[in-house]
Amino acid sequence: MRFVRQSRTIGVSNLDRKTRLMSSDMVRENCRHGPALPSSIRCIICGPSNCGKTNMLLSLIESPHGLRFENVYVYSKSLFQPKYRYLEELLESIDDIGNYAFSNNGDVIPPSEALPNSIFVFDDVACDKQNTIREYFAMGRHASVDCFYLCQTYAKIPKHLIRDNANLLILFKQDGTNLKHIYNNHVNTDMSYEKGGGSIRLIFGLKCRTFSIAFLNSRYQELPKTPYLNPFSLG
């Protein structure tokens, strides 16, 4: 293949700032969540059973430095668990916060019907149909809906539109197979597996330019600051 420079070119401009200036939601968009979090979130929280995934999610919801929202949607097969009952009681005690729960796949509303400035939690649904979840990870940002996918096995999460579109990973203890999947999805263009994947077990907090990874395990160490990687904590 041979590339030939043309005499006439088409410039490509970044119109993000111009379009934000046209939007009445500019201020809310720029400071939507706490400083440690992206303004628009497509998050995967992954780890084995009883490692603290739901606890981590509730901490993000409750923390004044965490998530900011007006509505919470939860799709889960385990709505009966005490922590979701606690979340329901918590949200119902707060005026002007909507709380909506689904246990059946067919009842989950599409992104076009979700209220803006919401968070949508998908928990314990890896064995169900994933089409609606894919829609949220692909289109949720345009509907002002942040997505959280909780799962025990990273490799079980569909790659198409869900893993590919995630911009925030919160990972608890992972085995070698799942670490390799994480490396192949998010790190392999930056460094070799021997340097990146092998060292991934030692990382406590890692924030890249466009991708954030939090490894929550007391035995992990914090990386020194570099121009590309900056340690961070969700605490």
PDB file of C-alpha atoms in Angstrom:
ATOM      1  CA  MET A   1       0.000   0.000   0.000  1.00  0.00           C
ATOM      2  CA  ARG A   2       1.316   3.442  -0.940  1.00  0.00           C
ATOM      3  CA  PHE A   3       0.136   6.717   0.577  1.00  0.00           C
ATOM      4  CA  VAL A   4       0.120   9.764  -1.705  1.00  0.00           C
ATOM      5  CA  ARG A   5      -0.228  13.274  -0.281  1.00  0.00           C
ATOM      6  CA  GLN A   6      -2.947  15.195  -2.086  1.00  0.00           C
ATOM      7  CA  SER A   7      -2.676  18.824  -3.115  1.00  0.00           C
ATOM      8  CA  ARG A   8      -5.925  19.693  -1.376  1.00  0.00           C
ATOM      9  CA  THR A   9      -6.680  18.621   2.162  1.00  0.00           C
ATOM     10  CA  ILE A  10      -9.664  18.628   4.507  1.00  0.00           C
ATOM     11  CA  GLY A  11      -9.010  19.878   8.006  1.00  0.00           C
ATOM     12  CA  VAL A  12     -10.585  18.051  10.932  1.00  0.00           C
ATOM     13  CA  SER A  13     -11.647  20.297  13.812  1.00  0.00           C
ATOM     14  CA  ASN A  14     -12.589  19.342  17.355  1.00  0.00           C
ATOM     15  CA  LEU A  15     -16.102  20.738  17.787  1.00  0.00           C
ATOM     16  CA  ASP A  16     -16.636  19.514  21.352  1.00  0.00           C
ATOM     17  CA  ARG A  17     -16.150  22.935  22.927  1.00  0.00           C
ATOM     18  CA  LYS A  18     -18.379  24.682  20.387  1.00  0.00           C
ATOM     19  CA  THR A  19     -21.201  22.191  20.852  1.00  0.00           C
ATOM     20  CA  ARG A  20     -20.912  22.394  24.641  1.00  0.00           C
ATOM     21  CA  LEU A  21     -21.189  26.185  24.468  1.00  0.00           C
ATOM     22  CA  MET A  22     -24.451  25.731  22.571  1.00  0.00           C
ATOM     23  CA  SER A  23     -25.808  23.452  25.287  1.00  0.00           C
ATOM     24  CA  SER A  24     -27.658  24.771  28.336  1.00  0.00           C
ATOM     25  CA  ASP A  25     -26.261  21.783  30.275  1.00  0.00           C
ATOM     26  CA  MET A  26     -22.638  22.864  29.886  1.00  0.00           C
ATOM     27  CA  VAL A  27     -22.021  23.632  33.566  1.00  0.00           C
ATOM     28  CA  ARG A  28     -23.672  20.417  34.768  1.00  0.00           C
ATOM     29  CA  GLU A  29     -21.752  18.361  32.195  1.00  0.00           C
ATOM     30  CA  ASN A  30     -18.378  19.799  33.207  1.00  0.00           C
ATOM     31  CA  CYS A  31     -18.797  19.015  36.902  1.00  0.00           C
ATOM     32  CA  ARG A  32     -21.212  16.129  36.814  1.00  0.00           C
ATOM     33  CA  HIS A  33     -19.415  13.757  39.208  1.00  0.00           C
ATOM     34  CA  GLY A  34     -16.637  13.912  41.776  1.00  0.00           C
ATOM     35  CA  PRO A  35     -13.127  14.914  40.645  1.00  0.00           C
ATOM     36  CA  ALA A  36     -11.833  11.310  40.557  1.00  0.00           C
ATOM     37  CA  LEU A  37     -14.494  10.213  38.061  1.00  0.00           C
ATOM     38  CA  PRO A  38     -15.148  10.870  34.369  1.00  0.00           C
ATOM     39  CA  SER A  39     -18.059  13.144  33.505  1.00  0.00           C
ATOM     40  CA  SER A  40     -19.660  10.338  31.500  1.00  0.00           C
ATOM     41  CA  ILE A  41     -19.180   6.854  32.950  1.00  0.00           C
ATOM     42  CA  ARG A  42     -19.338   3.402  31.390  1.00  0.00           C
ATOM     43  CA  CYS A  43     -17.988   1.307  34.236  1.00  0.00           C
ATOM     44  CA  ILE A  44     -17.195  -2.373  34.768  1.00  0.00           C
ATOM     45  CA  ILE A  45     -16.841  -3.563  38.364  1.00  0.00           C
ATOM     46  CA  CYS A  46     -15.404  -7.060  38.337  1.00  0.00           C
ATOM     47  CA  GLY A  47     -14.286  -9.585  40.930  1.00  0.00           C
ATOM     48  CA  PRO A  48     -15.159 -12.938  42.511  1.00  0.00           C
ATOM     49  CA  SER A  49     -18.195 -13.524  44.681  1.00  0.00           C
ATOM     50  CA  ASN A  50     -18.232 -11.688  48.013  1.00  0.00           C
ATOM     51  CA  CYS A  51     -15.252  -9.470  47.130  1.00  0.00           C
ATOM     52  CA  GLY A  52     -17.094  -6.158  47.630  1.00  0.00           C
ATOM     53  CA  LYS A  53     -18.465  -5.175  44.206  1.00  0.00           C
ATOM     54  CA  THR A  54     -21.876  -4.041  45.447  1.00  0.00           C
ATOM     55  CA  ASN A  55     -20.280  -2.389  48.454  1.00  0.00           C
ATOM     56  CA  MET A  56     -18.001  -0.432  46.115  1.00  0.00           C
ATOM     57  CA  LEU A  57     -20.964   0.680  44.014  1.00  0.00           C
ATOM     58  CA  LEU A  58     -22.938   1.850  47.051  1.00  0.00           C
ATOM     59  CA  SER A  59     -19.886   3.763  48.273  1.00  0.00           C
ATOM     60  CA  LEU A  60     -19.731   5.626  44.956  1.00  0.00           C
ATOM     61  CA  ILE A  61     -23.439   6.422  45.263  1.00  0.00           C
ATOM     62  CA  GLU A  62     -23.216   7.622  48.877  1.00  0.00           C
ATOM     63  CA  SER A  63     -19.914   9.504  48.775  1.00  0.00           C
ATOM     64  CA  PRO A  64     -20.067  13.309  48.344  1.00  0.00           C
ATOM     65  CA  HIS A  65     -17.007  12.878  46.096  1.00  0.00           C
ATOM     66  CA  GLY A  66     -18.642  10.118  44.062  1.00  0.00           C
ATOM     67  CA  LEU A  67     -21.607   9.995  41.717  1.00  0.00           C
ATOM     68  CA  ARG A  68     -24.130  12.778  41.167  1.00  0.00           C
ATOM     69  CA  PHE A  69     -27.515  11.802  39.801  1.00  0.00           C
ATOM     70  CA  GLU A  70     -31.260  12.357  39.899  1.00  0.00           C
ATOM     71  CA  ASN A  71     -32.410   8.790  39.176  1.00  0.00           C
ATOM     72  CA  VAL A  72     -31.139   5.275  39.842  1.00  0.00           C
ATOM     73  CA  TYR A  73     -32.090   2.257  37.737  1.00  0.00           C
ATOM     74  CA  VAL A  74     -31.088  -1.262  38.822  1.00  0.00           C
ATOM     75  CA  TYR A  75     -31.436  -4.414  36.744  1.00  0.00           C
ATOM     76  CA  SER A  76     -30.463  -7.432  38.813  1.00  0.00           C
ATOM     77  CA  LYS A  77     -31.440 -11.002  39.542  1.00  0.00           C
ATOM     78  CA  SER A  78     -30.512 -10.445  43.191  1.00  0.00           C
ATOM     79  CA  LEU A  79     -32.637  -7.449  44.175  1.00  0.00           C
ATOM     80  CA  PHE A  80     -33.509  -9.350  47.344  1.00  0.00           C
ATOM     81  CA  GLN A  81     -29.988  -9.032  48.735  1.00  0.00           C
ATOM     82  CA  PRO A  82     -29.738  -6.770  51.815  1.00  0.00           C
ATOM     83  CA  LYS A  83     -27.557  -4.147  50.142  1.00  0.00           C
ATOM     84  CA  TYR A  84     -30.074  -3.445  47.393  1.00  0.00           C
ATOM     85  CA  ARG A  85     -32.867  -3.314  49.953  1.00  0.00           C
ATOM     86  CA  TYR A  86     -30.698  -0.822  51.849  1.00  0.00           C
ATOM     87  CA  LEU A  87     -30.230   1.213  48.653  1.00  0.00           C
ATOM     88  CA  GLU A  88     -33.975   1.211  48.028  1.00  0.00           C
ATOM     89  CA  GLU A  89     -34.716   2.495  51.535  1.00  0.00           C
ATOM     90  CA  LEU A  90     -31.961   5.098  51.230  1.00  0.00           C
ATOM     91  CA  LEU A  91     -33.211   6.500  47.924  1.00  0.00           C
ATOM     92  CA  GLU A  92     -36.863   6.474  48.964  1.00  0.00           C
ATOM     93  CA  SER A  93     -35.959   8.646  51.945  1.00  0.00           C
ATOM     94  CA  ILE A  94     -34.563  11.358  49.656  1.00  0.00           C
ATOM     95  CA  ASP A  95     -36.937  13.709  47.884  1.00  0.00           C
ATOM     96  CA  ASP A  96     -36.576  14.175  44.124  1.00  0.00           C
ATOM     97  CA  ILE A  97     -34.451  11.031  43.622  1.00  0.00           C
ATOM     98  CA  GLY A  98     -36.099   8.432  41.400  1.00  0.00           C
ATOM     99  CA  ASN A  99     -35.544   4.733  42.087  1.00  0.00           C
ATOM    100  CA  TYR A 100     -36.472   2.043  39.551  1.00  0.00           C
ATOM    101  CA  ALA A 101     -35.706  -1.687  39.762  1.00  0.00           C
ATOM    102  CA  PHE A 102     -36.054  -4.523  37.252  1.00  0.00           C
ATOM    103  CA  SER A 103     -35.590  -8.258  37.693  1.00  0.00           C
ATOM    104  CA  ASN A 104     -36.791  -9.391  34.249  1.00  0.00           C
ATOM    105  CA  ASN A 105     -34.879  -8.659  31.063  1.00  0.00           C
ATOM    106  CA  GLY A 106     -38.039  -7.848  29.127  1.00  0.00           C
ATOM    107  CA  ASP A 107     -38.979  -5.088  31.573  1.00  0.00           C
ATOM    108  CA  VAL A 108     -35.752  -3.099  31.207  1.00  0.00           C
ATOM    109  CA  ILE A 109     -36.426   0.189  29.421  1.00  0.00           C
ATOM    110  CA  PRO A 110     -34.203   1.290  26.497  1.00  0.00           C
ATOM    111  CA  PRO A 111     -31.896   4.336  26.778  1.00  0.00           C
ATOM    112  CA  SER A 112     -34.392   6.477  24.863  1.00  0.00           C
ATOM    113  CA  GLU A 113     -36.920   6.039  27.699  1.00  0.00           C
ATOM    114  CA  ALA A 114     -34.522   6.540  30.622  1.00  0.00           C
ATOM    115  CA  LEU A 115     -34.640   9.852  32.453  1.00  0.00           C
ATOM    116  CA  PRO A 116     -31.578  12.100  32.017  1.00  0.00           C
ATOM    117  CA  ASN A 117     -28.928  12.513  34.702  1.00  0.00           C
ATOM    118  CA  SER A 118     -29.347   8.903  35.812  1.00  0.00           C
ATOM    119  CA  ILE A 119     -27.186   5.919  36.675  1.00  0.00           C
ATOM    120  CA  PHE A 120     -28.087   2.422  35.481  1.00  0.00           C
ATOM    121  CA  VAL A 121     -26.727  -0.610  37.333  1.00  0.00           C
ATOM    122  CA  PHE A 122     -26.549  -4.055  35.716  1.00  0.00           C
ATOM    123  CA  ASP A 123     -25.720  -6.648  38.354  1.00  0.00           C
ATOM    124  CA  ASP A 124     -25.618 -10.439  38.193  1.00  0.00           C
ATOM    125  CA  VAL A 125     -27.083 -10.538  34.676  1.00  0.00           C
ATOM    126  CA  ALA A 126     -24.182 -12.000  32.665  1.00  0.00           C
ATOM    127  CA  CYS A 127     -26.295 -15.052  31.765  1.00  0.00           C
ATOM    128  CA  ASP A 128     -29.197 -12.952  30.434  1.00  0.00           C
ATOM    129  CA  LYS A 129     -29.639 -11.324  27.043  1.00  0.00           C
ATOM    130  CA  GLN A 130     -27.189  -8.457  26.631  1.00  0.00           C
ATOM    131  CA  ASN A 131     -28.753  -6.410  23.820  1.00  0.00           C
ATOM    132  CA  THR A 132     -30.273  -3.719  26.041  1.00  0.00           C
ATOM    133  CA  ILE A 133     -27.073  -3.483  28.084  1.00  0.00           C
ATOM    134  CA  ARG A 134     -25.111  -3.000  24.865  1.00  0.00           C
ATOM    135  CA  GLU A 135     -27.483  -0.164  23.950  1.00  0.00           C
ATOM    136  CA  TYR A 136     -26.738   1.606  27.222  1.00  0.00           C
ATOM    137  CA  PHE A 137     -22.977   1.239  26.858  1.00  0.00           C
ATOM    138  CA  ALA A 138     -23.228   2.511  23.272  1.00  0.00           C
ATOM    139  CA  MET A 139     -25.878   5.249  23.630  1.00  0.00           C
ATOM    140  CA  GLY A 140     -26.150   5.992  27.356  1.00  0.00           C
ATOM    141  CA  ARG A 141     -23.808   8.976  27.126  1.00  0.00           C
ATOM    142  CA  HIS A 142     -26.133  10.710  24.661  1.00  0.00           C
ATOM    143  CA  ALA A 143     -29.062  10.102  27.020  1.00  0.00           C
ATOM    144  CA  SER A 144     -27.059  11.388  30.019  1.00  0.00           C
ATOM    145  CA  VAL A 145     -27.129   7.943  31.650  1.00  0.00           C
ATOM    146  CA  ASP A 146     -24.049   6.433  33.337  1.00  0.00           C
ATOM    147  CA  CYS A 147     -23.731   2.639  33.232  1.00  0.00           C
ATOM    148  CA  PHE A 148     -22.301   0.196  35.778  1.00  0.00           C
ATOM    149  CA  TYR A 149     -21.865  -3.495  34.931  1.00  0.00           C
ATOM    150  CA  LEU A 150     -21.094  -5.760  37.903  1.00  0.00           C
ATOM    151  CA  CYS A 151     -19.798  -9.227  37.085  1.00  0.00           C
ATOM    152  CA  GLN A 152     -17.733 -11.996  38.681  1.00  0.00           C
ATOM    153  CA  THR A 153     -15.722 -12.912  35.564  1.00  0.00           C
ATOM    154  CA  TYR A 154     -14.278 -10.299  33.212  1.00  0.00           C
ATOM    155  CA  ALA A 155     -14.031 -12.748  30.296  1.00  0.00           C
ATOM    156  CA  LYS A 156     -17.775 -13.441  30.577  1.00  0.00           C
ATOM    157  CA  ILE A 157     -18.650  -9.803  29.852  1.00  0.00           C
ATOM    158  CA  PRO A 158     -19.451  -9.346  26.137  1.00  0.00           C
ATOM    159  CA  LYS A 159     -16.621  -7.576  24.338  1.00  0.00           C
ATOM    160  CA  HIS A 160     -18.745  -5.977  21.625  1.00  0.00           C
ATOM    161  CA  LEU A 161     -19.964  -2.541  22.801  1.00  0.00           C
ATOM    162  CA  ILE A 162     -19.662  -3.329  26.532  1.00  0.00           C
ATOM    163  CA  ARG A 163     -15.987  -4.099  27.218  1.00  0.00           C
ATOM    164  CA  ASP A 164     -14.997  -2.082  24.145  1.00  0.00           C
ATOM    165  CA  ASN A 165     -16.865   1.026  25.345  1.00  0.00           C
ATOM    166  CA  ALA A 166     -15.967   0.879  29.039  1.00  0.00           C
ATOM    167  CA  ASN A 167     -14.001   3.922  30.227  1.00  0.00           C
ATOM    168  CA  LEU A 168     -13.747   2.962  33.897  1.00  0.00           C
ATOM    169  CA  LEU A 169     -12.681  -0.399  35.320  1.00  0.00           C
ATOM    170  CA  ILE A 170     -12.821  -1.256  39.001  1.00  0.00           C
ATOM    171  CA  LEU A 171     -11.111  -4.601  39.406  1.00  0.00           C
ATOM    172  CA  PHE A 172     -10.780  -6.784  42.446  1.00  0.00           C
ATOM    173  CA  LYS A 173      -8.538  -9.861  42.570  1.00  0.00           C
ATOM    174  CA  GLN A 174      -8.181 -11.413  39.093  1.00  0.00           C
ATOM    175  CA  ASP A 175      -6.754 -14.721  37.885  1.00  0.00           C
ATOM    176  CA  GLY A 176      -4.269 -15.031  35.030  1.00  0.00           C
ATOM    177  CA  THR A 177      -6.888 -15.688  32.344  1.00  0.00           C
ATOM    178  CA  ASN A 178      -8.882 -12.573  33.136  1.00  0.00           C
ATOM    179  CA  LEU A 179      -5.723 -10.478  33.516  1.00  0.00           C
ATOM    180  CA  LYS A 180      -4.729 -11.494  29.996  1.00  0.00           C
ATOM    181  CA  HIS A 181      -8.154 -10.454  28.685  1.00  0.00           C
ATOM    182  CA  ILE A 182      -7.816  -7.093  30.455  1.00  0.00           C
ATOM    183  CA  TYR A 183      -4.339  -6.639  29.012  1.00  0.00           C
ATOM    184  CA  ASN A 184      -5.473  -7.512  25.473  1.00  0.00           C
ATOM    185  CA  ASN A 185      -8.479  -5.170  25.669  1.00  0.00           C
ATOM    186  CA  HIS A 186      -6.878  -2.117  27.222  1.00  0.00           C
ATOM    187  CA  VAL A 187      -3.098  -2.243  27.608  1.00  0.00           C
ATOM    188  CA  ASN A 188      -1.503  -4.141  24.716  1.00  0.00           C
ATOM    189  CA  THR A 189      -1.017  -1.089  22.497  1.00  0.00           C
ATOM    190  CA  ASP A 190       0.886   0.711  25.268  1.00  0.00           C
ATOM    191  CA  MET A 191       3.301  -1.923  26.596  1.00  0.00           C
ATOM    192  CA  SER A 192       4.224  -5.591  26.389  1.00  0.00           C
ATOM    193  CA  TYR A 193       2.443  -8.135  28.558  1.00  0.00           C
ATOM    194  CA  GLU A 194       5.688  -8.895  30.359  1.00  0.00           C
ATOM    195  CA  LYS A 195       5.903  -5.246  31.396  1.00  0.00           C
ATOM    196  CA  GLY A 196       2.201  -4.398  31.666  1.00  0.00           C
ATOM    197  CA  GLY A 197       0.279  -7.593  32.275  1.00  0.00           C
ATOM    198  CA  GLY A 198       2.899  -9.114  34.520  1.00  0.00           C
ATOM    199  CA  SER A 199       3.104  -5.975  36.657  1.00  0.00           C
ATOM    200  CA  ILE A 200      -0.642  -5.484  36.726  1.00  0.00           C
ATOM    201  CA  ARG A 201      -0.877  -7.480  39.962  1.00  0.00           C
ATOM    202  CA  LEU A 202       1.239  -4.857  41.729  1.00  0.00           C
ATOM    203  CA  ILE A 203      -0.820  -1.870  40.666  1.00  0.00           C
ATOM    204  CA  PHE A 204      -3.107  -0.193  43.196  1.00  0.00           C
ATOM    205  CA  GLY A 205      -4.401   2.730  41.178  1.00  0.00           C
ATOM    206  CA  LEU A 206      -3.781   3.585  37.547  1.00  0.00           C
ATOM    207  CA  LYS A 207      -5.252   6.459  35.579  1.00  0.00           C
ATOM    208  CA  CYS A 208      -4.493   6.851  31.880  1.00  0.00           C
ATOM    209  CA  ARG A 209      -5.407   9.726  29.598  1.00  0.00           C
ATOM    210  CA  THR A 210      -8.702   8.240  28.489  1.00  0.00           C
ATOM    211  CA  PHE A 211      -9.023   5.128  30.610  1.00  0.00           C
ATOM    212  CA  SER A 212      -9.104   4.634  34.358  1.00  0.00           C
ATOM    213  CA  ILE A 213      -8.382   1.431  36.236  1.00  0.00           C
ATOM    214  CA  ALA A 214      -8.740   0.963  39.975  1.00  0.00           C
ATOM    215  CA  PHE A 215      -7.322  -2.218  41.470  1.00  0.00           C
ATOM    216  CA  LEU A 216      -8.775  -2.628  44.936  1.00  0.00           C
ATOM    217  CA  ASN A 217      -6.584  -4.956  46.939  1.00  0.00           C
ATOM    218  CA  SER A 218      -4.410  -4.071  49.920  1.00  0.00           C
ATOM    219  CA  ARG A 219      -1.391  -5.927  48.512  1.00  0.00           C
ATOM    220  CA  TYR A 220      -1.220  -3.745  45.408  1.00  0.00           C
ATOM    221  CA  GLN A 221       1.310  -0.933  45.280  1.00  0.00           C
ATOM    222  CA  GLU A 222       0.832   2.542  43.868  1.00  0.00           C
ATOM    223  CA  LEU A 223       2.657   3.443  40.662  1.00  0.00           C
ATOM    224  CA  PRO A 224       5.000   6.446  40.602  1.00  0.00           C
ATOM    225  CA  LYS A 225       3.755   9.380  38.569  1.00  0.00           C
ATOM    226  CA  THR A 226       4.732   9.522  34.906  1.00  0.00           C
ATOM    227  CA  PRO A 227       3.525  11.792  32.061  1.00  0.00           C
ATOM    228  CA  TYR A 228       1.170   9.016  30.913  1.00  0.00           C
ATOM    229  CA  LEU A 229       0.204   7.162  34.088  1.00  0.00           C
ATOM    230  CA  ASN A 230      -0.937   8.895  37.260  1.00  0.00           C
ATOM    231  CA  PRO A 231      -1.895   7.010  40.418  1.00  0.00           C
ATOM    232  CA  PHE A 232      -5.297   7.741  41.848  1.00  0.00           C
ATOM    233  CA  SER A 233      -7.704   6.434  44.438  1.00  0.00           C
ATOM    234  CA  LEU A 234     -11.481   6.328  44.593  1.00  0.00           C
ATOM    235  CA  GLY A 235     -11.406   6.611  48.366  1.00  0.00           C
TER     236      GLY A 235
END
